[in-house]
Tab-separated table of C-alpha atoms in Angstrom:
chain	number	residue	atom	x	y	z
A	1	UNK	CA	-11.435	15.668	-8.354
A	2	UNK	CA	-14.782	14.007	-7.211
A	3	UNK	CA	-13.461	11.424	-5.251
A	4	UNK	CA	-16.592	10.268	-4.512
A	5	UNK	CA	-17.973	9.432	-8.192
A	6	UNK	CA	-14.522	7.487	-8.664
A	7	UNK	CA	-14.603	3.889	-8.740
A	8	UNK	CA	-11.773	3.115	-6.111
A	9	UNK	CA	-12.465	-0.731	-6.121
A	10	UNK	CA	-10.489	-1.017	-9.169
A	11	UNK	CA	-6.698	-0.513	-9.907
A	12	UNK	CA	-5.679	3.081	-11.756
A	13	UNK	CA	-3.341	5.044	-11.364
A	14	UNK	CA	-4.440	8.193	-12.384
A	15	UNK	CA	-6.704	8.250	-9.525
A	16	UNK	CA	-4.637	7.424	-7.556
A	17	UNK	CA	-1.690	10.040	-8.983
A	18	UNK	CA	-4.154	13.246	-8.510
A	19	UNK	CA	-5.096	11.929	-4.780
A	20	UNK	CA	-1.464	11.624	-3.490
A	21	UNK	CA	-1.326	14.909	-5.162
A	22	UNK	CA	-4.047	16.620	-3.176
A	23	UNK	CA	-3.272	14.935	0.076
A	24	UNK	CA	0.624	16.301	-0.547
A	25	UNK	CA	-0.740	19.729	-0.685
A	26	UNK	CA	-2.623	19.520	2.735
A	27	UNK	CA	0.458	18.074	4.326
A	28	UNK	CA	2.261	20.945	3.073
A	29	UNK	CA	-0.294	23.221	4.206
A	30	UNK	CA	-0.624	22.059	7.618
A	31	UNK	CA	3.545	22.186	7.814
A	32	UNK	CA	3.791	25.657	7.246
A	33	UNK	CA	0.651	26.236	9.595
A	34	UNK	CA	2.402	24.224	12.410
A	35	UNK	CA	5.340	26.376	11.936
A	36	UNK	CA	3.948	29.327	12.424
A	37	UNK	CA	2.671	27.605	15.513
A	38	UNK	CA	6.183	26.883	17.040
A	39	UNK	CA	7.565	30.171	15.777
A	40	UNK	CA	9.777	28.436	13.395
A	41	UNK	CA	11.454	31.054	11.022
A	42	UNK	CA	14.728	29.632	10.165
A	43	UNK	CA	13.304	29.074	6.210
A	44	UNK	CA	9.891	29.614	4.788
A	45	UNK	CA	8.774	25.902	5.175
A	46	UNK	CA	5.391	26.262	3.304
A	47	UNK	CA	6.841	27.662	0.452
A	48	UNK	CA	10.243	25.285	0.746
A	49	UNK	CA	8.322	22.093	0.669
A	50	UNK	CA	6.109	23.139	-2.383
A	51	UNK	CA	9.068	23.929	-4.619
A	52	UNK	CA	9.860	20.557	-3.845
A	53	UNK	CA	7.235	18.637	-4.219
A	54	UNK	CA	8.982	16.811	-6.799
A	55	UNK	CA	10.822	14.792	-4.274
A	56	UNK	CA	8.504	14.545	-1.501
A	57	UNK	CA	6.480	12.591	-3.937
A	58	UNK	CA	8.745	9.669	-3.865
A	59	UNK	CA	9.976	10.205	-0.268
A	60	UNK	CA	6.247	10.347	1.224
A	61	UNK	CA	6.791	8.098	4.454
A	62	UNK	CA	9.458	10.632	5.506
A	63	UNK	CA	7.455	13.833	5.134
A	64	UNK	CA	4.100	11.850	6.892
A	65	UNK	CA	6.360	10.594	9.730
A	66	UNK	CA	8.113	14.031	10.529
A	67	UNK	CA	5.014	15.574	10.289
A	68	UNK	CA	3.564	12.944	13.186
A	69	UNK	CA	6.362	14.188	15.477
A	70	UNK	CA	5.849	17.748	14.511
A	71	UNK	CA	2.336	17.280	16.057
A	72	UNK	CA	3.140	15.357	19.333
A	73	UNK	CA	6.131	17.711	19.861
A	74	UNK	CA	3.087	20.734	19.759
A	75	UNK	CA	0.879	19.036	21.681
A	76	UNK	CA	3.899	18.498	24.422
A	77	UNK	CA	4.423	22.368	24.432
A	78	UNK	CA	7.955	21.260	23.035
A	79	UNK	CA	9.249	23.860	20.770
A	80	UNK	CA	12.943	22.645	21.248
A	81	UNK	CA	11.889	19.304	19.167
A	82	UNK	CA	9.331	21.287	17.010
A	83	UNK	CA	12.451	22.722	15.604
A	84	UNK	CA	14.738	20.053	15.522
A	85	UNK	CA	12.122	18.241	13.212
A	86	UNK	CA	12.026	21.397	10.774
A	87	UNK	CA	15.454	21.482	10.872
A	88	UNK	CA	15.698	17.558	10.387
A	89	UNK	CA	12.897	18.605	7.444
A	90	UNK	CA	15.755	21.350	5.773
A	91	UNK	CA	18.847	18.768	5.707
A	92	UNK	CA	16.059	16.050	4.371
A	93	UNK	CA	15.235	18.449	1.826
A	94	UNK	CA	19.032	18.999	0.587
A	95	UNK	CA	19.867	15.919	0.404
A	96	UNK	CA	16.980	14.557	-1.920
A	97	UNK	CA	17.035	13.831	-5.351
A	98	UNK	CA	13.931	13.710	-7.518
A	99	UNK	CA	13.246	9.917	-8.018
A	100	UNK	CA	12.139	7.982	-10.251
A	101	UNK	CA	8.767	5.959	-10.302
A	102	UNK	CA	10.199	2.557	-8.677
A	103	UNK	CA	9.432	1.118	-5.162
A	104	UNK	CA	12.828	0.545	-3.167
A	105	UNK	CA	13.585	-1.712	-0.768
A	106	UNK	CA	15.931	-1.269	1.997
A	107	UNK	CA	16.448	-3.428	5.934
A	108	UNK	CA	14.730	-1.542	9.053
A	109	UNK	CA	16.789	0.315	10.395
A	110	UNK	CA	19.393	1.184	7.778
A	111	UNK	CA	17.454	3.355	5.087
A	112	UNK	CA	16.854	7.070	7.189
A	113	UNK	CA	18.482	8.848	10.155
A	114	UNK	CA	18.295	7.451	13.253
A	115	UNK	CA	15.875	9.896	14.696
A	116	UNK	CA	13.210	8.973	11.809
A	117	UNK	CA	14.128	5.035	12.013
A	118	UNK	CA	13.462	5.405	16.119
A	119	UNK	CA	9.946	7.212	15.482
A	120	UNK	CA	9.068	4.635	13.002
A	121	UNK	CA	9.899	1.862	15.875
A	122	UNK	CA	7.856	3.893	18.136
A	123	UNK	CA	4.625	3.678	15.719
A	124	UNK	CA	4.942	-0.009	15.448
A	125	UNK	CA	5.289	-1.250	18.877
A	126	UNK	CA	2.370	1.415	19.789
A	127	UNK	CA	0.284	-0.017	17.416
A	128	UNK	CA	1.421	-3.464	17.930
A	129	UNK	CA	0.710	-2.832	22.029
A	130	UNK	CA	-2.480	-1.519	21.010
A	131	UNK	CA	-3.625	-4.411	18.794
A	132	UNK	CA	-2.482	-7.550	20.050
A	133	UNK	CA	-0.850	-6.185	23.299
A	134	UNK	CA	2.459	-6.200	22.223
A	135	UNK	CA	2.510	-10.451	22.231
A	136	UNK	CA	1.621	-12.393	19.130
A	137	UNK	CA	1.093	-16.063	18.787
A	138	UNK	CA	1.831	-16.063	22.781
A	139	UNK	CA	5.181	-15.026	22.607
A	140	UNK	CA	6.213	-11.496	23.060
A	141	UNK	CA	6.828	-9.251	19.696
A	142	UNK	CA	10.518	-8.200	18.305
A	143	UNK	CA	11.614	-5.879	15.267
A	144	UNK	CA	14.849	-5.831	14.489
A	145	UNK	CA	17.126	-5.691	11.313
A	146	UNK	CA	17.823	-8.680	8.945
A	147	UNK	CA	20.612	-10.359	7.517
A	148	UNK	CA	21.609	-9.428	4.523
A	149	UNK	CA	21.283	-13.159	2.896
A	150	UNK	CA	17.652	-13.561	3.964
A	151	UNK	CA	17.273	-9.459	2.404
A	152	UNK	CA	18.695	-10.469	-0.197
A	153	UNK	CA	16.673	-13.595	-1.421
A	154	UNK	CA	13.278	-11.441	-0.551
A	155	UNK	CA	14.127	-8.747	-2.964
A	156	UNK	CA	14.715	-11.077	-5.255
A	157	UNK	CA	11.199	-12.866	-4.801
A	158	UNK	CA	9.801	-9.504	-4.247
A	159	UNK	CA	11.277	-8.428	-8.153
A	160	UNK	CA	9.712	-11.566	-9.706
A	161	UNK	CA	6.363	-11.203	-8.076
A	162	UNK	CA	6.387	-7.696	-9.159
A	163	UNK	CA	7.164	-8.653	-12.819
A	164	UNK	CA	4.208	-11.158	-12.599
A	165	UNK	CA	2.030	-8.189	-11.927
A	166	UNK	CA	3.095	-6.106	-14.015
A	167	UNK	CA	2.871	-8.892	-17.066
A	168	UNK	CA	-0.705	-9.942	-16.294
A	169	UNK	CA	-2.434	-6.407	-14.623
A	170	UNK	CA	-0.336	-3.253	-15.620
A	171	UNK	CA	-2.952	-0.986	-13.917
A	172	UNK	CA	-2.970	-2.682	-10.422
A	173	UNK	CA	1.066	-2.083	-10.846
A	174	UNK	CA	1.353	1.082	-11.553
A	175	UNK	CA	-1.416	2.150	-9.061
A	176	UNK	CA	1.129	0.053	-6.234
A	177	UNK	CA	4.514	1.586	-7.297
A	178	UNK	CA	2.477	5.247	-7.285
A	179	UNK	CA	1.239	4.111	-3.976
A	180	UNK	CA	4.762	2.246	-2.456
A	181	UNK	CA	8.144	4.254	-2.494
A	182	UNK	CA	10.032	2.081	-0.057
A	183	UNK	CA	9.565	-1.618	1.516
A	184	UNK	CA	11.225	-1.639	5.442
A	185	UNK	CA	12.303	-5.704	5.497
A	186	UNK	CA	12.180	-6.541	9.348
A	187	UNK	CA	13.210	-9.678	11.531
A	188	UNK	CA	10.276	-10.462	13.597
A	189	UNK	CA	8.458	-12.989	15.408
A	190	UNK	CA	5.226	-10.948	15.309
A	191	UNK	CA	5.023	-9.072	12.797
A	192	UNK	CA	4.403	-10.034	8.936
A	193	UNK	CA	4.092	-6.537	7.415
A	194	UNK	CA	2.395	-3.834	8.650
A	195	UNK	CA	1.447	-0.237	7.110
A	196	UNK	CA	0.287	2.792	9.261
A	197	UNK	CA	-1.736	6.138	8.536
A	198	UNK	CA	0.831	8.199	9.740
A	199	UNK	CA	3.560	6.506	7.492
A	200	UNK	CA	1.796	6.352	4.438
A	201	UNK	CA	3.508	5.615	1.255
A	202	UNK	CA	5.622	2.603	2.464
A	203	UNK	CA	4.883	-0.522	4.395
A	204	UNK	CA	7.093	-2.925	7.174
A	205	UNK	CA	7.504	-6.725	5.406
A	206	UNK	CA	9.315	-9.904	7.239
A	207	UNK	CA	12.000	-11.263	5.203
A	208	UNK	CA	11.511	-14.106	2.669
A	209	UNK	CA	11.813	-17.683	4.656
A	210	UNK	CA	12.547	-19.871	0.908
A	211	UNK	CA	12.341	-23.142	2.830
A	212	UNK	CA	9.061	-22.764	4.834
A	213	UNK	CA	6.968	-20.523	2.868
A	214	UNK	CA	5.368	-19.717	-0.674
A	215	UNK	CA	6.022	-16.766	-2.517
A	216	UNK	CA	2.590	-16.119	-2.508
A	217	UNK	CA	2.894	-14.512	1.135
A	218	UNK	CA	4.783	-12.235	-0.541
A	219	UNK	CA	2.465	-11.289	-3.010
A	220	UNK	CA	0.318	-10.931	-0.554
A	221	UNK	CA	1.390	-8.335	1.545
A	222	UNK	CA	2.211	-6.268	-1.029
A	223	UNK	CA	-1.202	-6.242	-2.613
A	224	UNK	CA	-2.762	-6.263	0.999
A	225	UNK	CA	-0.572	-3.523	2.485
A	226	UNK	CA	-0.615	-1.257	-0.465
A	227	UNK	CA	-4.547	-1.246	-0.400
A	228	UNK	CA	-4.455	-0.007	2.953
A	229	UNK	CA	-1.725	2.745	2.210
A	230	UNK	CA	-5.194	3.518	-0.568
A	231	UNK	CA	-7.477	3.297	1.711
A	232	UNK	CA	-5.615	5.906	4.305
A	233	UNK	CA	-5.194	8.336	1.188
A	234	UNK	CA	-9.275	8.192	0.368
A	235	UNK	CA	-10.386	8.374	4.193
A	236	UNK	CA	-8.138	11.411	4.597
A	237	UNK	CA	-10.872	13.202	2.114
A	238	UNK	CA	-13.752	11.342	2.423
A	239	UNK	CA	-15.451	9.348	5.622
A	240	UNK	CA	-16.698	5.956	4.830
A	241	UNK	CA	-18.378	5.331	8.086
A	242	UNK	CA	-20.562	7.431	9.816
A	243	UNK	CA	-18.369	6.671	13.422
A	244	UNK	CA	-16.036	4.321	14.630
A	245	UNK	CA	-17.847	3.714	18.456
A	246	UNK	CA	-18.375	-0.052	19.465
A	247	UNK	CA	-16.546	-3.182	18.250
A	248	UNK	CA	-17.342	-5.601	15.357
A	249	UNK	CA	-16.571	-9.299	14.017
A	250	UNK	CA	-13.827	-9.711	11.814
A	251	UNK	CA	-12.576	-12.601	10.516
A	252	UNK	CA	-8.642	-12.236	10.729
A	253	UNK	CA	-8.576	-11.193	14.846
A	254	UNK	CA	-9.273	-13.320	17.720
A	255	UNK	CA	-11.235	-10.245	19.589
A	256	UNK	CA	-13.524	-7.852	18.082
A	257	UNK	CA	-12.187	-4.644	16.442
A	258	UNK	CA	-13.301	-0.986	15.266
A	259	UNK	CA	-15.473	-0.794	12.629
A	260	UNK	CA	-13.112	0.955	11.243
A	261	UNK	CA	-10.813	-1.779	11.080
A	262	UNK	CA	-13.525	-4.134	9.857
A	263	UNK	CA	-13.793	-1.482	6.814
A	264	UNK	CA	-10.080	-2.062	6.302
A	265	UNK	CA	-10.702	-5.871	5.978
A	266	UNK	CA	-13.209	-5.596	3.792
A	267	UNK	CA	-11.193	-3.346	0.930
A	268	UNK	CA	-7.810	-5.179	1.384
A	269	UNK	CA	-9.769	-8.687	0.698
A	270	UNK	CA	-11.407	-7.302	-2.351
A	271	UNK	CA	-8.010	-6.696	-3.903
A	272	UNK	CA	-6.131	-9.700	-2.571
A	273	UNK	CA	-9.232	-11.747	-4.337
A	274	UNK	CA	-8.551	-9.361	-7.047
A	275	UNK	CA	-4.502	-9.549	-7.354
A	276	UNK	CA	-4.940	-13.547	-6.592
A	277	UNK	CA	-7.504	-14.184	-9.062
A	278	UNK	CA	-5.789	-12.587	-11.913
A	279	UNK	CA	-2.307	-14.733	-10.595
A	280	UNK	CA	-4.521	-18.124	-10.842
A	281	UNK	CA	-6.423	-17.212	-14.322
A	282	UNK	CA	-2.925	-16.323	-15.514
A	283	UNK	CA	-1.215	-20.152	-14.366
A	284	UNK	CA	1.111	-18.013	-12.054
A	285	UNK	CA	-0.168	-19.398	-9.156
A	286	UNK	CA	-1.549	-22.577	-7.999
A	287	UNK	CA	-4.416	-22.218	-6.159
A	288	UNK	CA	-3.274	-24.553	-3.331
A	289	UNK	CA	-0.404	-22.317	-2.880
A	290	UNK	CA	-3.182	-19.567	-1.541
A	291	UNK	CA	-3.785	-18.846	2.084
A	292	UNK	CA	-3.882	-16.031	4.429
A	293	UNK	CA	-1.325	-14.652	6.322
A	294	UNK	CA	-3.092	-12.505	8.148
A	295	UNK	CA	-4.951	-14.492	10.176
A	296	UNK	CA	-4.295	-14.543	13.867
A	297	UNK	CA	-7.898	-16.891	14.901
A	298	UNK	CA	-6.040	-19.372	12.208
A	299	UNK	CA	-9.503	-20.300	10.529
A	300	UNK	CA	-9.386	-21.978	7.415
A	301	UNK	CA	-12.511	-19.994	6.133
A	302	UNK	CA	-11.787	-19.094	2.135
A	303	UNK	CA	-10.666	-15.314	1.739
A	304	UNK	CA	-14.204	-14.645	-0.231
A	305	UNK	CA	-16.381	-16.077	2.755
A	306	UNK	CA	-14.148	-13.782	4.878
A	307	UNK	CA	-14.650	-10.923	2.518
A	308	UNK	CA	-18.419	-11.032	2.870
A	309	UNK	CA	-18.416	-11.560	6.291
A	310	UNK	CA	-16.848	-8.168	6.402
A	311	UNK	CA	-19.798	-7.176	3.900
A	312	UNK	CA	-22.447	-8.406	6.340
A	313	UNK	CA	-20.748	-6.774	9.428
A	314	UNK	CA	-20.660	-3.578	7.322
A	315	UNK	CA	-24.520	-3.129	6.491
A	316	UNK	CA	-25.356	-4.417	9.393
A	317	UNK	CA	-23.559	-1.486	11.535
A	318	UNK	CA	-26.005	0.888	9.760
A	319	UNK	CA	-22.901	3.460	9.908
A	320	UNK	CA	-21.638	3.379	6.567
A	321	UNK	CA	-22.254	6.918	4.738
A	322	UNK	CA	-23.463	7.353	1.164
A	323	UNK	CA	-19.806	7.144	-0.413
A	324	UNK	CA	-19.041	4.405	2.176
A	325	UNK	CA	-21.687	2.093	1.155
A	326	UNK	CA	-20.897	2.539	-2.987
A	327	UNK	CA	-17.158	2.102	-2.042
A	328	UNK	CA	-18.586	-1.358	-0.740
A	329	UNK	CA	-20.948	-2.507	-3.275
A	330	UNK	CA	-17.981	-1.303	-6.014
A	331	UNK	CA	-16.017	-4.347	-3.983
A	332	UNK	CA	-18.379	-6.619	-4.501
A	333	UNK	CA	-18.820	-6.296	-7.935
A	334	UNK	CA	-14.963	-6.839	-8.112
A	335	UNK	CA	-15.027	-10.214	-6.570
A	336	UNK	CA	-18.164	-10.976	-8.125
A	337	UNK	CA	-16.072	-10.539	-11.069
A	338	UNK	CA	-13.083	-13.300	-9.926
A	339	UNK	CA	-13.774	-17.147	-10.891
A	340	UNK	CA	-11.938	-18.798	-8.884
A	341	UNK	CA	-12.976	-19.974	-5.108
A	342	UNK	CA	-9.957	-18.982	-3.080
């Protein structure tokens, strides 16, 4: 696969398919190299995890997440945990069923074991400590589980937004339920959804408020959070940016971020113009009804300004590599493409 002669600006799934694919392998790889590492012989976990490959597919957050604590636990010296994950990893293994293509939805907290629902608490308040300092709009950050009423109304807004898509743009669907296997719904008062690199193939998403919000937010963060969960995939194989010393301009923060993070913001607008564009052209959604939801300096500047402001940054850095810069200028030409001026 020559990821870097693929167009990864626009929605397929194929691409997409044969990436997950190859990344799976590596994490398998680096598994059974780990537990060599700890001195883990209880099963063969190399060859273990590729005869099931079938069901880590569908179960990716899972495998990414253990594999996270696998690390830490070997950089601790900790060979007591190294093997209660690879034990964890054998009862996981089991238990699962080969699944069928379909994104799943289930409240924080009540999906995995308690040890994997803990680590992926960990990850979030980490990141949210390192990002915003573990306080958001001034007021300090919770997670925590939701009721089942407001869970229940945001699956159902979440299954009519997804039948929308799949009506009007088929191959931005598939590529999302390829990308998605499960949607965490959270409580929170600082956090609106959130997707990591070490979690990759399912995304955090605060419930559904019917009386205060559009359903467009929800929209949203799906399209928004499963072009990062893309994004993660591609930079595993190939580096967009040359290195990620110094901080930028973006338009969604307050301070000044990575340019890594700035790269991020750029690909995630692209599609949200994208998905948005293609709701509009199709009278799904009014374009009133369209604003940003991440955007914690609460501008009112239009998603496309904000997009090339992220372009600008970009070039300007002089750090983009060769596949960086295409992977750019294949953005632009995708809202280029969208008429309307969200």
């Amino acid at each position: 696969m020559n990821i870097e002669c693929i167009n990864w600006a626009e929605p397929n799934n194929e691409n997409i398919d044969n990436l997950i694919k190859i990344n799976l392998n590596e994490l398998i790889e680096s598994y059974d190299y780990l537990s060599s590492v700890c001195s883990y012989k209880k099963f063969p976990v190399g060859e273990t995890l590729n005869n099931s490959i079938d069901k880590i597919v569908r179960n990716k957050p899972l495998f990414f997440v253990s594999h996270s604590a696998l690390l830490s636990a070997i950089e601790n010296d900790n060979q007591k945990k190294c093997h209660c994950v690879l034990d964890d990893i054998f009862d996981t293994l089991l238990h699962l069923k080969k699944e069928e293509i379909e994104i799943s939805v289930s409240r924080f907290g009540r999906k995995y074991i308690s040890s994997v629902e803990d680590t992926f608490l960990s990850v979030m308040e980490r990141d949210h400590l390192e990002t915003y300092g573990g306080v958001y709009g001034g007021k300090r950050s919770s997670v925590i589980t939701p009721d089942v009423e407001k869970s229940y109304r945001t699956t159902l807004e979440l299954s009519r937004f997804l039948k929308k898509l799949k009506h009007i743009d088929i191959s931005h669907f598939d590529e999302i339920s390829i990308l998605i296997d499960n949607i965490i719904l959270v409580e929170s008062n600082g956090v609106n959804a959130s997707s990591y690199l070490n979690i990759l193939g399912m995304f955090f998403l605060r419930v559904f408020e019917k009386k205060n919000e559009n359903w467009s937010r929800l929209a949203e963060h799906v399209v928004h959070e499963s072009a990062h969960n893309l994004l993660y995939h591609i930079w595993y194989q190939k580096p967009v940016i040359t290195d990620d010393e110094g901080k930028y301009y973006t338009p969604f923060r307050l301070d000044y971020r990575p340019l890594s993070g700035v790269y991020h913001a750029m690909f995630v607008l692209a599609r949200t113009i994208y998905a948005f564009n293609n709701l509009i052209e199709n009278s799904f959604l009014n374009k009133d009804d369209v604003k940003s939801h991440y955007n914690e300096s609460n501008n009112s500047t239009p998603f496309k300004e904000k997009f090339y402001q992220t372009v600008r940054v970009l070039r300007e850095s002089g750090k983009l590599t060769l596949f960086g810069e295409k992977l750019v200028s294949d953005c632009e030409n995708l809202v280029n493409a969208c008429n309307s001026n969200i």
